[in-house]
Amino acid sequence: MLFVFSIILVLIIAVLLIQVRRKRNAQFMHIGWFVFLVPASLFVLLIRYLPSLADGHTYFTSMKWIPSFDIHLTFYLDGLSMLFGLLITGIGALVTLYSIYYLSTDESLKHFYTYLLLFMASMLGVVFSDNLMVLYVFWELTSISSFLLIAFWNQRKKSRQGAQKSMLITVSGGMSMLAGFLMLYVMSGTFSIREIISGISQYTDQGLFVPAMLLILLGAFTKSAQFPFHIWLPDAMEAPTPVSAYLHSATMVKAGIYLVARFTPIFGGEGTWFWLVGGIGLFTMFWGSFHAVRQTDLKALLAYSTVSQLGMIMSMFGIGSVALYMGYSAETAIYTQASFAALFHLVNHSTFKGALFMVVGIIDHRVGTRDIRKLGGLLKIMPVTFTITCIGSFSMAGLPPFNGFLSKEMFFTAALKISQFDVFSLETWGILFPTIAWTGSVFTFVYCMIIVFKTFFGPYQVEKLEHHGHEATIGMLLAPGVLALLVVGIFFFPNVLGKYILTPAMSSIYPSVPPSELTVPIAAFHGFNTELLMTFGIIALGIILYKFSRYWKGIYKLFPDNLSFNALYDVILDQLGKKANSMTNFYMTGYLRDYLVYIYLFLIIAAGGILIYTKAFLFEISGNSPVSLFEWIIAMVMMAAGIAIIFANSRLTAILLNSALGYGIAVLFVIFRAPDLALTQTIIETVTTVLFLVAYYFLPEWRRERGRSISKSVNLLISICVGVIFTVIALAVQNGKLFATISGFYENAEELAGGKNIVNTILGDFRAFDTMLEVVVLLIAGIGVYTFTKLKAKKEDERG
Amino acid sequence: MKTNNVILRTVIKIVVFIILTLAVYLFFSGHDSPGGGFIGGLVLASAFVLLFIVEDIATIKKGIPVDFKRVAALGAFIAVATGFGAIIFGEPFLTQTFGHFNLPIFGETHLTTVTIFEAGVALTVVGVVVSIILSISRDV
């Protein structure tokens, strides 16, 4: 399937890109042009699927990955994943186009675009995956790649901190989501989202159902920056502006919304789902818009506005889930319109917020600041930027003739509708929905006015700007211009979008409802109803609040800085580091013998405890094969060598005695006819002995330790205990028959794998995954040793 | 480590060749008789270690101009990549296949994709062991 290979293709290009070596001063073309082709062609590819999706087709493809765990690379293209796929590739193409003009060739562009493509591929993976585990893998990949993108200017401390914050919050959310996925698997026995949806009626009353829902919601809320996890989003603004436009307007933050939409058919019937998604969404909308007004940095303002808008979309999905709660009927179909509005606003938000971020980037680029206290009067020098900003801001404020107006009216319809709905004993509380929605929208209006009027009107304070601005180049204006055109275009032709993109997506959210009832005709003018009156109210109150902002802005001082969630995060992080540090210092004494004591104590408690607990002291040795004379001799030699090590007087003797032990085991392997093991043991023993000799040759003379007699006797006790436990285990395992014998396994190795050496066929054919991971572990360990020795040598160099 | 040990140096010059041959033999015979990627790689690594002991590192580095860290990384990459190779053919991750072929010189030969996987293992082992020993010896 073409759309699946697109993900793989993006990943491959990302990997190839890092290999590009740039000749100094030989830049003939911005690397971004090549990258631009990737999302652009993917966008065209996806567009070609649109008509057949509108007819109700879906596409499905599956490749085996780990069949024994029911994990397959299963990809699914339906209306919902299509909508997100178009956003990811479409906005991705525009952002790449914009970044070509935004980032200079002095930057490490290949890293930037590699991260960007990596991010794009993982986002596409998230929205196309049908298998929960694959979805999770891609989900965490988005966190990692966005971490790399946010910290792109990693020489800045704030970039690193912002990246760390976003990563910590989103990854921990992702982990709770993983736990939720596993619970779903326990209940349903499948990782496939479609299969879970089709069998949903069987799991709803299980005990794990609500915990799974809560954990998955936690993942969605952290990713989509819902209250109180929104604190990472403003800090993530340290990223280059194209990244902010892409990650924080169009894609990454919408992964959580995608998850909520995707899981609505599963959990939407729960009352808790409605309260959490709808309630938290609505509060986030208010909180974000309320705090956006106080920001002085344009980008921070946009970040808070994104938080608010995401909350708004989230709350609409919450309201839409009521349709599932009540069961399908003609009356409840009205609530599905809320989800339709959510999807519509999702698209609208991507267009206007993408444009706004890019415009802010242009302003920053041209005059060197984003601080609205320094900006002003830019209208004269940047008229095109002004036009785009106006379109974006007014659309966000919900004014006609821009697409934000349409979806905001639908949002009010949904909020009003839910207030009349009393199934959750909402008679008194229901009124909160339209009230909070309206209040939030007033603040939205205010900050939209701030963006336009504080930046472009008023006095032009040239002395406060870093450089004298002028209009941006056409290339830079191209991408936001296209988005601005979309903002206006959607307003005039909303039903094209509705028919081809939104309705198929609605069918994925409400699979049981016939698609014809899910289509909502969008009209620019819908009569003089409550919604329109609310809009007039917003404009009136908004203008008053904007004009007299200096009189009421004092209320922000009521929020002490040290009582915020940000402060909580800082304290947790700080304390975690300090506590971990003191804890580590406590037990990391630097003495190898202390570490051995910890290891052995743990072993004694764990292994000895289990032995006592399971009463495993039954020695049954009658079934053992007789011990031959040879074996006796070797065992005696090994024991003698072992005891002699304790009394050895020099390192050389100790090393040789130690290797005598090792070679003894090798000989035992030979006697027991395990040539492979014997060979390995011999070589390992040789290499390590040589290594020891090389390393110990340079160590100072062996000195007897003159420790205190108490610690000596404690050590003696520990070593005796370890010895006893190992002997007991060796004797007791003879007795244990917990599982059927494994000697019958892989007897057919030759016909299955074509190899006569069973050890090797196990390593290479039957359990190759273990071997592969071992190889990776070996590599990591090797790099670790190498770095340690290198680091030490370097430090000594610096010192002396 | 430069010591003027004539007997050791003379012996090792011959022994290293035997060890190298043995390593190659062990590697290829692995699937049917004792040996395989891990052991083959270890034997190969021990040959290098012997060389490092009798000659100084600079000389060996001139003779074998390879960055052993890269060798290790390449090995791990090959091992993982063979897994993805199976996926391209629509099989589960890491599926291996084999067949009997009639080759011009070797006659009836048994070939298997495990050999590629084992090559990855062997390269990783060689790379890791040698780079650890090199870094330790540079350290002192």
Tab-separated table of C-alpha atoms in Angstrom, chain A residues 1 3 58-62 74-77 130 192 194:
chain	number	residue	atom	x	y	z
A	1	MET	CA	0.000	0.000	0.000
A	3	PHE	CA	0.431	5.353	1.951
A	58	THR	CA	-11.158	2.419	3.781
A	59	TYR	CA	-7.703	1.017	3.182
A	60	PHE	CA	-5.944	-1.502	5.294
A	61	THR	CA	-2.583	-3.172	5.120
A	62	SER	CA	-0.731	-5.419	7.472
A	74	THR	CA	-0.946	-2.717	10.668
A	75	PHE	CA	-1.863	0.509	8.962
A	76	TYR	CA	-5.282	1.831	8.329
A	77	LEU	CA	-6.452	4.716	6.219
A	130	ASP	CA	-4.121	0.343	13.762
A	192	SER	CA	-6.082	-3.870	16.834
A	194	ARG	CA	-10.685	-1.705	14.789
